[in-house]
């Protein structure tokens, strides 16, 4: 029997890398952003998640925390209403090996700077449903069918995992009775997306990218939400459910959230990880930032729940924390940005440098200094 892998990654964004670089130039048109990787132009849709102290962009290509409407612009604003930003871009990258007619070959779908996902779902490998029903859905706790069509149409996405509050406890979604969105959340976003549209695999994606043969045939259900409750005002929650719709199992598969944090001024940041909390974080190199001023904040991502194999009930935590850089005119080649380099990007995802050499922890005083966790601890 074919192994179906479902990965559930629940991430909390704290006002908080499995990757680090400085921003790369981009061009937006100031409205609906388009790009043409190869073949038909793919129109991108974005939604702002901003019920509390954070404003963040979420895009239908799978990228978030980036403002593609502006050239070379970050898209995670804190505090909301200011021009200060704590993250430049982020997204879920998936890569693994697939048994094809010519042997095991690597497939991947990346989302770091542009994103290779398309709204839709895989019915079969030859039937990809990208109808207009598949889009970024956005509901607030104050919305109703009269002021937001996404409330009226939420039921179309429930079969794909869109959350709702089952008011009458009958186990099904009843429009007009049940409440769309995550329970008690002030705002919820939902998108069903897939990697199965070849035209959106772009070698200029930013972190690897451009692998269109073989395709992963991944269906991803993406839910994002935030609360206004005291103590939760500076948090956003992100959940991906990844389903293998391929005819073959995935092997040696890695799920990585690739992040370019840029905390205020992006040239004086440090990063680290807390392996006990499954957290990656970014903080300023000094107690004064060019944009945030004195006592700048920190930014972190905490992985509440990692990939889950439902056949074995195994749940993974943070298995590596690595980085890449384009800081300076000539970064070390083994640590440079794997832009458009699929296999080196995959190696980064496994916890080593892009040339397959290990990272070394100089604080280890005996035995091997090899590590898959860069800058751990305080």
Tab-separated table of C-alpha atoms in Angstrom:
chain	number	residue	atom	x	y	z
A	1	UNK	CA	0.000	0.000	0.000
A	2	UNK	CA	1.281	3.454	-0.842
A	3	UNK	CA	2.331	5.534	2.139
A	4	UNK	CA	0.372	8.760	2.434
A	5	UNK	CA	2.247	11.368	4.426
A	6	UNK	CA	0.308	14.096	6.165
A	7	UNK	CA	2.395	16.803	7.749
A	8	UNK	CA	0.825	19.189	10.209
A	9	UNK	CA	3.001	22.132	11.127
A	10	UNK	CA	1.543	24.584	13.594
A	11	UNK	CA	3.694	27.664	13.899
A	12	UNK	CA	3.313	30.651	16.161
A	13	UNK	CA	4.843	33.943	15.047
A	14	UNK	CA	6.039	35.872	18.031
A	15	UNK	CA	6.859	39.517	18.189
A	16	UNK	CA	10.298	35.609	15.997
A	17	UNK	CA	14.591	30.758	11.185
A	18	UNK	CA	15.468	28.091	9.235
A	19	UNK	CA	17.167	30.524	6.903
A	20	UNK	CA	18.573	34.021	6.831
A	21	UNK	CA	19.510	36.405	4.087
A	22	UNK	CA	19.206	40.026	3.155
A	23	UNK	CA	16.407	41.203	0.872
A	24	UNK	CA	16.563	40.532	-2.825
A	25	UNK	CA	15.105	43.043	-5.262
A	26	UNK	CA	11.553	42.423	-6.434
A	27	UNK	CA	9.122	44.338	-8.597
A	28	UNK	CA	5.434	44.763	-7.830
A	29	UNK	CA	2.818	46.727	-9.762
A	30	UNK	CA	1.237	48.383	-6.737
A	31	UNK	CA	-1.991	46.366	-6.965
A	32	UNK	CA	-2.625	42.786	-7.967
A	33	UNK	CA	0.862	41.368	-8.376
A	34	UNK	CA	1.646	39.089	-11.315
A	35	UNK	CA	4.651	37.122	-12.418
A	36	UNK	CA	5.288	34.685	-15.242
A	37	UNK	CA	7.616	31.840	-14.237
A	38	UNK	CA	6.994	29.996	-17.509
A	39	UNK	CA	3.813	29.690	-19.467
A	40	UNK	CA	0.640	31.517	-18.374
A	41	UNK	CA	0.896	34.479	-16.038
A	42	UNK	CA	-0.175	33.591	-12.499
A	43	UNK	CA	-2.112	36.317	-10.672
A	44	UNK	CA	-1.356	36.603	-6.965
A	45	UNK	CA	-3.866	37.503	-4.300
A	46	UNK	CA	-2.988	38.747	-0.840
A	47	UNK	CA	-4.821	39.194	2.437
A	48	UNK	CA	-3.730	41.177	5.502
A	49	UNK	CA	-3.902	39.412	8.854
A	50	UNK	CA	-4.178	42.295	11.319
A	51	UNK	CA	-6.740	41.985	14.120
A	52	UNK	CA	-4.197	42.732	16.866
A	53	UNK	CA	-0.824	44.526	17.113
A	54	UNK	CA	0.584	42.925	13.939
A	55	UNK	CA	-0.111	43.538	10.256
A	56	UNK	CA	1.205	40.796	7.959
A	57	UNK	CA	0.770	39.985	4.279
A	58	UNK	CA	-0.266	36.465	3.222
A	59	UNK	CA	-0.066	35.544	-0.466
A	60	UNK	CA	-1.757	32.903	-2.598
A	61	UNK	CA	1.663	31.632	-3.745
A	62	UNK	CA	2.415	30.442	-0.214
A	63	UNK	CA	4.652	33.361	0.804
A	64	UNK	CA	3.850	35.501	3.830
A	65	UNK	CA	5.353	38.425	5.785
A	66	UNK	CA	6.394	40.112	2.528
A	67	UNK	CA	4.869	43.159	0.823
A	68	UNK	CA	5.056	42.308	-2.878
A	69	UNK	CA	3.083	45.450	-3.707
A	70	UNK	CA	6.274	47.438	-3.103
A	71	UNK	CA	9.743	46.862	-4.461
A	72	UNK	CA	12.054	45.073	-2.032
A	73	UNK	CA	9.697	45.525	0.930
A	74	UNK	CA	9.138	43.640	4.154
A	75	UNK	CA	5.575	42.697	5.041
A	76	UNK	CA	5.438	41.990	8.791
A	77	UNK	CA	4.646	45.292	10.506
A	78	UNK	CA	4.943	45.744	14.258
A	79	UNK	CA	3.397	47.630	15.819
A	80	UNK	CA	0.432	47.814	13.472
A	81	UNK	CA	0.077	51.254	11.938
A	82	UNK	CA	3.800	51.966	12.019
A	83	UNK	CA	6.311	51.620	9.189
A	84	UNK	CA	8.578	49.376	11.273
A	85	UNK	CA	8.925	45.768	10.130
A	86	UNK	CA	10.395	42.698	11.813
A	87	UNK	CA	10.367	40.153	8.968
A	88	UNK	CA	10.981	40.436	5.240
A	89	UNK	CA	9.507	37.144	3.986
A	90	UNK	CA	8.725	33.550	4.957
A	91	UNK	CA	7.133	30.419	3.537
A	92	UNK	CA	6.846	26.639	3.743
A	93	UNK	CA	9.257	24.629	1.589
A	94	UNK	CA	8.827	20.881	0.995
A	95	UNK	CA	11.380	18.628	-0.708
A	96	UNK	CA	11.866	14.892	-0.950
A	97	UNK	CA	12.554	11.969	-3.253
A	98	UNK	CA	9.993	10.237	-5.458
A	99	UNK	CA	10.251	6.866	-7.218
A	100	UNK	CA	9.874	7.594	-10.940
A	101	UNK	CA	10.347	5.521	-14.080
A	102	UNK	CA	13.969	6.656	-14.125
A	103	UNK	CA	14.613	5.967	-10.429
A	104	UNK	CA	14.382	8.083	-7.274
A	105	UNK	CA	14.512	11.774	-8.096
A	106	UNK	CA	14.094	14.903	-6.023
A	107	UNK	CA	10.919	16.947	-6.156
A	108	UNK	CA	10.289	20.162	-4.278
A	109	UNK	CA	7.882	23.041	-3.862
A	110	UNK	CA	9.357	26.210	-2.394
A	111	UNK	CA	7.977	29.386	-0.878
A	112	UNK	CA	10.561	31.904	0.276
A	113	UNK	CA	10.643	35.004	-1.944
A	114	UNK	CA	8.037	34.308	-4.660
A	115	UNK	CA	6.348	30.991	-3.901
A	116	UNK	CA	5.522	28.067	-6.164
A	117	UNK	CA	2.063	27.162	-4.884
A	118	UNK	CA	-1.209	27.709	-6.769
A	119	UNK	CA	-4.707	27.909	-5.238
A	120	UNK	CA	-6.461	24.638	-5.991
A	121	UNK	CA	-6.517	20.926	-5.288
A	122	UNK	CA	-5.454	17.680	-6.934
A	123	UNK	CA	-8.356	15.465	-7.962
A	124	UNK	CA	-6.031	13.165	-9.897
A	125	UNK	CA	-2.556	13.765	-11.327
A	126	UNK	CA	-4.215	14.671	-14.637
A	127	UNK	CA	-7.095	16.634	-13.092
A	128	UNK	CA	-6.019	19.705	-11.126
A	129	UNK	CA	-8.918	21.857	-9.922
A	130	UNK	CA	-7.930	25.536	-9.910
A	131	UNK	CA	-11.433	26.968	-10.196
A	132	UNK	CA	-12.138	30.482	-8.842
A	133	UNK	CA	-13.587	28.890	-5.703
A	134	UNK	CA	-9.987	28.309	-4.640
A	135	UNK	CA	-8.722	31.638	-3.335
A	136	UNK	CA	-7.614	33.357	-0.151
A	137	UNK	CA	-10.597	33.292	2.206
A	138	UNK	CA	-10.712	35.901	4.944
A	139	UNK	CA	-13.263	36.105	7.764
A	140	UNK	CA	-13.404	38.234	10.895
A	141	UNK	CA	-15.432	37.511	14.003
A	142	UNK	CA	-17.668	40.517	13.229
A	143	UNK	CA	-18.393	39.459	9.616
A	144	UNK	CA	-21.656	38.059	8.282
A	145	UNK	CA	-23.134	36.989	4.930
A	146	UNK	CA	-24.177	40.560	4.200
A	147	UNK	CA	-20.808	42.278	4.535
A	148	UNK	CA	-18.411	39.477	3.505
A	149	UNK	CA	-19.017	36.955	0.686
A	150	UNK	CA	-16.295	34.732	2.164
A	151	UNK	CA	-18.675	33.977	5.047
A	152	UNK	CA	-21.363	32.871	2.591
A	153	UNK	CA	-18.887	30.754	0.599
A	154	UNK	CA	-16.919	29.303	3.525
A	155	UNK	CA	-18.729	25.994	3.183
A	156	UNK	CA	-17.051	25.421	-0.181
A	157	UNK	CA	-13.711	25.093	1.617
A	158	UNK	CA	-14.850	23.031	4.611
A	159	UNK	CA	-14.236	19.745	2.710
A	160	UNK	CA	-10.633	20.911	2.301
A	161	UNK	CA	-10.098	21.692	5.973
A	162	UNK	CA	-11.386	25.232	6.499
A	163	UNK	CA	-12.097	25.451	10.260
A	164	UNK	CA	-15.463	26.323	11.753
A	165	UNK	CA	-17.250	26.346	15.088
A	166	UNK	CA	-19.859	23.574	15.106
A	167	UNK	CA	-22.563	25.458	16.989
A	168	UNK	CA	-25.192	22.698	16.816
A	169	UNK	CA	-22.624	19.906	17.380
A	170	UNK	CA	-23.847	17.736	14.515
A	171	UNK	CA	-20.421	17.191	12.943
A	172	UNK	CA	-21.181	18.990	9.664
A	173	UNK	CA	-20.994	22.602	8.537
A	174	UNK	CA	-24.400	24.296	8.458
A	175	UNK	CA	-24.293	27.710	6.794
A	176	UNK	CA	-26.093	30.348	8.824
A	177	UNK	CA	-25.753	28.318	12.029
A	178	UNK	CA	-22.114	27.358	12.363
A	179	UNK	CA	-19.413	30.037	12.593
A	180	UNK	CA	-16.642	30.186	9.944
A	181	UNK	CA	-13.060	30.471	11.180
A	182	UNK	CA	-10.893	29.296	14.049
A	183	UNK	CA	-12.695	29.179	17.379
A	184	UNK	CA	-12.444	32.478	19.312
A	185	UNK	CA	-10.098	33.980	16.690
A	186	UNK	CA	-10.643	37.602	15.710
A	187	UNK	CA	-9.612	36.850	12.115
A	188	UNK	CA	-8.991	33.646	10.121
A	189	UNK	CA	-7.467	33.112	6.677
A	190	UNK	CA	-7.721	29.885	4.696
A	191	UNK	CA	-6.251	28.701	1.402
A	192	UNK	CA	-6.224	25.298	-0.295
A	193	UNK	CA	-3.169	25.252	-2.564
A	194	UNK	CA	-1.060	22.799	-4.531
A	195	UNK	CA	2.309	22.451	-6.258
A	196	UNK	CA	0.795	20.646	-9.272
A	197	UNK	CA	0.781	23.630	-11.680
A	198	UNK	CA	4.066	23.405	-13.593
A	199	UNK	CA	3.984	27.031	-14.747
A	200	UNK	CA	4.411	28.289	-11.183
A	201	UNK	CA	7.674	26.435	-10.540
A	202	UNK	CA	10.268	29.132	-10.986
A	203	UNK	CA	14.047	28.794	-10.829
A	204	UNK	CA	14.119	32.365	-9.489
A	205	UNK	CA	11.848	31.521	-6.560
A	206	UNK	CA	14.631	32.456	-4.178
A	207	UNK	CA	15.444	29.336	-2.157
A	208	UNK	CA	16.001	26.490	-4.581
A	209	UNK	CA	12.983	26.325	-6.863
A	210	UNK	CA	12.253	25.475	-10.471
A	211	UNK	CA	11.861	21.705	-10.077
A	212	UNK	CA	8.881	20.715	-12.211
A	213	UNK	CA	9.817	17.115	-13.014
A	214	UNK	CA	9.006	15.278	-10.885
A	215	UNK	CA	6.310	17.237	-9.101
A	216	UNK	CA	5.591	16.441	-5.477
A	217	UNK	CA	1.829	16.474	-6.128
A	218	UNK	CA	1.281	18.006	-2.712
A	219	UNK	CA	-2.017	19.422	-1.539
A	220	UNK	CA	-1.563	21.989	1.233
A	221	UNK	CA	-4.306	23.372	3.496
A	222	UNK	CA	-3.123	26.666	4.954
A	223	UNK	CA	-4.885	28.259	7.920
A	224	UNK	CA	-3.732	31.488	9.595
A	225	UNK	CA	-5.379	33.242	12.505
A	226	UNK	CA	-4.886	35.691	15.361
A	227	UNK	CA	-6.561	36.756	18.594
A	228	UNK	CA	-7.123	40.028	20.414
A	229	UNK	CA	-7.253	38.430	23.866
A	230	UNK	CA	-4.873	39.838	26.508
A	231	UNK	CA	-1.502	38.127	26.236
A	232	UNK	CA	-2.063	37.152	22.598
A	233	UNK	CA	-1.919	40.615	21.012
A	234	UNK	CA	1.574	40.117	19.553
A	235	UNK	CA	1.088	36.611	18.152
A	236	UNK	CA	-0.086	35.086	14.889
A	237	UNK	CA	-0.761	31.399	14.316
A	238	UNK	CA	-0.035	29.535	11.072
A	239	UNK	CA	-0.970	25.925	10.262
A	240	UNK	CA	-0.142	23.831	7.215
A	241	UNK	CA	-1.599	20.409	6.504
A	242	UNK	CA	0.432	18.763	3.719
A	243	UNK	CA	-1.062	15.764	1.887
A	244	UNK	CA	0.778	13.522	-0.551
A	245	UNK	CA	-1.487	13.136	-3.603
A	246	UNK	CA	1.243	11.453	-5.645
A	247	UNK	CA	0.964	7.860	-6.868
A	248	UNK	CA	4.275	7.217	-5.112
A	249	UNK	CA	5.436	7.674	-1.561
A	250	UNK	CA	7.774	10.507	-0.630
A	251	UNK	CA	11.069	9.500	0.953
A	252	UNK	CA	13.770	11.557	2.676
A	253	UNK	CA	11.237	14.390	2.865
A	254	UNK	CA	11.884	17.641	4.721
A	255	UNK	CA	9.520	20.465	5.675
A	256	UNK	CA	11.202	23.828	6.323
A	257	UNK	CA	9.906	27.280	7.072
A	258	UNK	CA	12.422	29.521	5.310
A	259	UNK	CA	12.574	32.972	6.884
A	260	UNK	CA	14.326	36.251	6.124
A	261	UNK	CA	13.733	38.082	9.432
A	262	UNK	CA	15.223	41.608	8.890
A	263	UNK	CA	14.409	43.120	12.284
A	264	UNK	CA	14.108	46.814	11.507
A	265	UNK	CA	17.461	47.652	9.910
A	266	UNK	CA	18.467	44.335	8.353
A	267	UNK	CA	22.251	44.557	8.560
A	268	UNK	CA	22.764	44.273	12.316
A	269	UNK	CA	20.636	41.224	13.183
A	270	UNK	CA	21.630	38.020	14.941
A	271	UNK	CA	19.723	34.741	14.966
A	272	UNK	CA	19.501	31.747	17.290
A	273	UNK	CA	17.361	28.806	18.289
A	274	UNK	CA	15.950	27.240	21.432
A	275	UNK	CA	15.830	23.487	20.861
A	276	UNK	CA	13.813	22.871	24.032
A	277	UNK	CA	11.028	25.149	22.787
A	278	UNK	CA	11.366	24.321	19.066
A	279	UNK	CA	11.874	28.035	18.480
A	280	UNK	CA	13.926	30.125	16.081
A	281	UNK	CA	14.479	33.794	16.857
A	282	UNK	CA	16.048	36.998	15.590
A	283	UNK	CA	17.328	39.878	17.724
A	284	UNK	CA	19.222	43.102	17.175
A	285	UNK	CA	23.018	43.055	17.402
A	286	UNK	CA	22.993	46.068	19.712
A	287	UNK	CA	20.468	47.683	22.026
A	288	UNK	CA	19.697	50.298	19.399
A	289	UNK	CA	18.239	49.788	15.924
A	290	UNK	CA	18.313	52.340	13.103
A	291	UNK	CA	14.514	52.083	12.704
A	292	UNK	CA	13.153	50.759	16.006
A	293	UNK	CA	15.441	52.923	18.102
A	294	UNK	CA	16.501	52.050	21.637
A	295	UNK	CA	15.611	48.672	23.111
A	296	UNK	CA	14.389	47.091	19.857
A	297	UNK	CA	12.028	44.114	20.012
A	298	UNK	CA	12.824	40.517	19.025
A	299	UNK	CA	11.043	38.262	16.544
A	300	UNK	CA	10.534	34.519	16.853
A	301	UNK	CA	8.792	31.496	15.388
A	302	UNK	CA	7.781	28.706	17.737
A	303	UNK	CA	6.882	25.341	16.236
A	304	UNK	CA	4.012	24.135	18.412
A	305	UNK	CA	3.550	20.915	16.473
A	306	UNK	CA	5.832	19.501	13.798
A	307	UNK	CA	5.231	17.001	10.978
A	308	UNK	CA	3.002	14.075	11.961
A	309	UNK	CA	3.028	10.615	10.378
A	310	UNK	CA	-0.469	9.328	11.060
A	311	UNK	CA	0.521	5.729	10.297
A	312	UNK	CA	3.076	5.674	13.109
A	313	UNK	CA	1.807	8.569	15.249
A	314	UNK	CA	5.309	10.012	15.243
A	315	UNK	CA	5.570	13.779	15.712
A	316	UNK	CA	8.805	15.575	14.917
A	317	UNK	CA	10.036	18.692	16.635
A	318	UNK	CA	12.654	21.087	15.343
A	319	UNK	CA	15.184	18.764	13.666
A	320	UNK	CA	17.548	21.465	12.414
A	321	UNK	CA	18.130	25.210	12.429
A	322	UNK	CA	20.485	26.421	9.706
A	323	UNK	CA	21.135	29.620	7.820
A	324	UNK	CA	22.266	31.047	4.512
A	325	UNK	CA	23.402	34.569	3.747
A	326	UNK	CA	24.092	37.085	1.006
A	327	UNK	CA	25.489	39.554	3.524
A	328	UNK	CA	28.556	41.338	2.141
A	329	UNK	CA	30.108	41.203	-1.283
A	330	UNK	CA	31.457	37.660	-1.015
A	331	UNK	CA	29.914	35.394	1.656
A	332	UNK	CA	31.509	31.978	2.160
A	333	UNK	CA	30.408	29.884	-0.853
A	334	UNK	CA	29.192	27.020	1.345
A	335	UNK	CA	26.900	29.402	3.283
A	336	UNK	CA	25.748	31.585	0.393
A	337	UNK	CA	22.137	31.965	-0.677
A	338	UNK	CA	21.057	28.837	-2.702
A	339	UNK	CA	19.039	31.021	-5.071
A	340	UNK	CA	17.777	28.799	-7.915
A	341	UNK	CA	19.901	25.893	-6.653
A	342	UNK	CA	17.476	23.047	-5.855
A	343	UNK	CA	19.883	20.447	-4.460
A	344	UNK	CA	21.943	22.865	-2.336
A	345	UNK	CA	18.661	24.204	-0.922
A	346	UNK	CA	17.609	20.640	-0.101
A	347	UNK	CA	20.903	20.089	1.695
A	348	UNK	CA	20.226	23.204	3.811
A	349	UNK	CA	16.842	21.723	4.701
A	350	UNK	CA	18.503	18.543	5.977
A	351	UNK	CA	20.646	20.533	8.401
A	352	UNK	CA	23.974	20.935	6.589
A	353	UNK	CA	25.597	23.583	4.429
A	354	UNK	CA	24.823	23.818	0.715
A	355	UNK	CA	27.996	21.885	-0.163
A	356	UNK	CA	26.967	19.086	2.281
A	357	UNK	CA	29.612	19.981	4.883
A	358	UNK	CA	28.356	20.223	8.481
A	359	UNK	CA	27.960	23.300	10.627
A	360	UNK	CA	30.303	23.290	13.628
A	361	UNK	CA	29.548	24.451	17.165
A	362	UNK	CA	32.745	25.964	18.650
A	363	UNK	CA	31.273	25.867	22.166
A	364	UNK	CA	31.423	22.048	22.200
A	365	UNK	CA	34.601	21.208	24.123
A	366	UNK	CA	34.859	17.453	23.568
A	367	UNK	CA	33.869	15.021	20.848
A	368	UNK	CA	32.413	16.043	17.516
A	369	UNK	CA	31.552	19.704	16.994
A	370	UNK	CA	29.103	18.866	14.198
A	371	UNK	CA	25.618	20.267	14.708
A	372	UNK	CA	22.352	20.749	12.861
A	373	UNK	CA	21.358	23.571	15.220
A	374	UNK	CA	23.152	26.853	14.552
A	375	UNK	CA	23.500	29.289	17.471
A	376	UNK	CA	21.553	27.261	20.067
A	377	UNK	CA	20.747	28.501	23.545
A	378	UNK	CA	21.184	31.944	25.057
